[in-house]
Amino acid sequence: MTAEQLISFARGAPSLDIVDVEGLKAAAVRAFDADPAGVTAYGTSVGYPPLRKWIAEKHGVEADQVLVTNGSLQADAFLFDHLVRRGDAVVVERPTYDRTLLNLKQMGGEVHGVTIQPDGLDTAELRKLLESGVRPRLAHVIPNYQNPAGVTLSLEKRRELLDLAAEYEFTIFEDDPYADIRFRGEPLPSMLSMDSRGVVVHASSFTKTVCPGVRVGYLIGPAELIAAIAKRATNLYISPGMVAQAIVHQFCVSGAIEESIRTVRSALGERSAVLAESLRRHIPEARFVEPDGGYFLWVELPEDVDVDRLAPAAAERGVAVVKGSDFMVDGGRHALRLAYSAVTADRIDEGVRRLAEAMAAVRG
Ligand SMILES: Cc1ncc(COP(=O)(O)O)c(C=O)c1O
């Protein structure tokens, strides 16, 4: 199967047509012209200082609360490494981002999955878990257009979660790379911005708004925590990539990022609507919540469709999907995550048609 023939709903990455390549090239030239010494030196582990400052201002925090990393997955890994010890209880959403799940399991965390509802994590179920005596070190939450479920945590639940974290003394890890990609409705405040008790650590990224190749993400938290993690980062790699961070900085201060966000938002809003329409047409039994933003749509299929059989049958027909079971410790055998970010609108219907054909072939 050639790359042109394959329709991939598997990768949560933007297609090339919505990456501002020319804008990035121009930002690179400006970065080298404006600050050749800063761009070419090692720098320090906290990241490229002007970008660190820009991020701090965007989130209304002090610069010493920000650590700029090589993608936000590295920010996640640093935080887990700092907080979680073998045998510690941790809460994740069910389903959740597969790499988070893998990392926490590999660290020997005792992983508790809490159900995701159309308005985000089931806070009543979490309360019950806490009342049963479980004392997590942290709760990993993807509040906006969750990966993989596509749903958004309501304002009321954000408040409840903050109260639970303060009461039961755990850290909320707000993993929030999709916040800016809203294509409907009003944006909700981050839990970081609502937090008056120091219970939130926040991560985000330029992967979903600029492109994954820059590998620039960040962690925001209490200054002492950031300083401790920065020390570890220094020992690990001296400093993250200054060239990429300086390019992102120029991209941000010029306003190109706002244009890029508009492009991604509008393309993904269209793709999400086309995907929902195609699912209704070709797989009318599919159940899903249409996302208000982000990259993903989660599809529940009938009980007689086993995704262990469906995914390879789909691949044979030139369509790639990710099995629901990859996103939870158990379950997900009748669900799929469909990423619409990397498929242009004109290819989506054909992709869903192929998926329906694969489904018919494996049913029963
Ligand atoms: C919830 C979540 N966190 C972190 C990441 C990692 O992103 P980055 O490219 O910034 O490392 C992703 C990427 O898909 C994600 O969905």
CSV table of N, CA, C and O and ligand atoms in Angstrom, one decimal, residues 12 71-73 76 97 142 147 175 177-178 205 207-208 215 296, ligand 1:
chain,number,residue,atom,x,y,z
A,12,GLY,N,-2.2,11.5,15.8
A,12,GLY,CA,-2.7,12.8,16.3
A,12,GLY,C,-1.7,13.8,15.9
A,12,GLY,O,-1.1,14.5,16.8
A,71,GLY,N,9.2,18.9,23.6
A,71,GLY,CA,7.8,18.3,23.5
A,71,GLY,C,7.2,18.2,24.9
A,71,GLY,O,7.9,18.1,25.9
A,72,SER,N,5.9,18.1,25.0
A,72,SER,CA,5.3,18.0,26.3
A,72,SER,C,5.3,16.6,26.9
A,72,SER,O,5.2,16.4,28.1
A,73,LEU,N,5.6,15.6,26.1
A,73,LEU,CA,5.7,14.3,26.6
A,73,LEU,C,6.9,14.2,27.6
A,73,LEU,O,6.9,13.5,28.6
A,76,ASP,N,5.8,15.6,30.8
A,76,ASP,CA,5.0,14.5,31.5
A,76,ASP,C,6.0,13.6,32.2
A,76,ASP,O,5.8,13.3,33.4
A,97,TYR,N,-4.7,8.9,27.1
A,97,TYR,CA,-3.5,8.9,26.2
A,97,TYR,C,-2.6,7.7,26.4
A,97,TYR,O,-2.2,7.4,27.5
A,142,ILE,N,-6.7,15.3,31.0
A,142,ILE,CA,-6.6,16.0,29.8
A,142,ILE,C,-7.9,16.7,29.6
A,142,ILE,O,-8.9,16.2,29.2
A,147,ASN,N,-7.7,13.3,24.6
A,147,ASN,CA,-7.1,12.2,23.8
A,147,ASN,C,-7.2,11.0,24.6
A,147,ASN,O,-6.6,10.9,25.7
A,175,ASP,N,-2.9,18.1,31.6
A,175,ASP,CA,-2.1,17.8,30.4
A,175,ASP,C,-2.9,18.4,29.3
A,175,ASP,O,-3.9,17.8,28.9
A,177,PRO,N,-2.5,20.0,25.8
A,177,PRO,CA,-2.0,20.5,24.5
A,177,PRO,C,-3.0,20.9,23.5
A,177,PRO,O,-2.6,21.5,22.5
A,178,TYR,N,-4.3,20.7,23.7
A,178,TYR,CA,-5.3,20.9,22.7
A,178,TYR,C,-6.1,22.2,23.0
A,178,TYR,O,-7.0,22.6,22.2
A,205,SER,N,2.0,22.4,24.8
A,205,SER,CA,2.9,22.1,23.7
A,205,SER,C,2.6,23.0,22.5
A,205,SER,O,1.5,23.5,22.4
A,207,THR,N,3.1,21.4,19.6
A,207,THR,CA,2.9,20.3,18.6
A,207,THR,C,1.6,20.5,17.9
A,207,THR,O,1.6,20.3,16.7
A,208,LYS,N,0.6,20.8,18.6
A,208,LYS,CA,-0.8,20.8,18.0
A,208,LYS,C,-1.1,22.1,17.3
A,208,LYS,O,-2.1,22.2,16.6
A,215,ARG,N,9.3,20.0,18.4
A,215,ARG,CA,9.5,19.3,19.7
A,215,ARG,C,9.7,20.4,20.8
A,215,ARG,O,10.7,20.5,21.5
A,296,PHE,N,-9.4,14.5,17.9
A,296,PHE,CA,-9.9,13.1,18.0
A,296,PHE,C,-11.4,12.9,18.1
A,296,PHE,O,-12.0,13.7,18.8
B,1,LIG,C1,-2.6,14.4,26.0
B,1,LIG,C2,-1.2,14.5,25.4
B,1,LIG,N1,-0.2,14.8,26.1
B,1,LIG,C3,1.1,14.9,25.5
B,1,LIG,C4,1.2,14.6,24.2
B,1,LIG,C5,2.6,14.7,23.6
B,1,LIG,O1,2.8,15.8,22.8
B,1,LIG,P1,4.2,16.4,22.5
B,1,LIG,O2,4.3,16.3,21.0
B,1,LIG,O3,4.1,17.8,22.9
B,1,LIG,O4,5.3,15.7,23.2
B,1,LIG,C6,0.1,14.3,23.4
B,1,LIG,C7,0.3,14.0,21.9
B,1,LIG,O5,-0.5,13.4,21.3
B,1,LIG,C8,-1.1,14.2,24.0
B,1,LIG,O6,-2.2,13.9,23.3
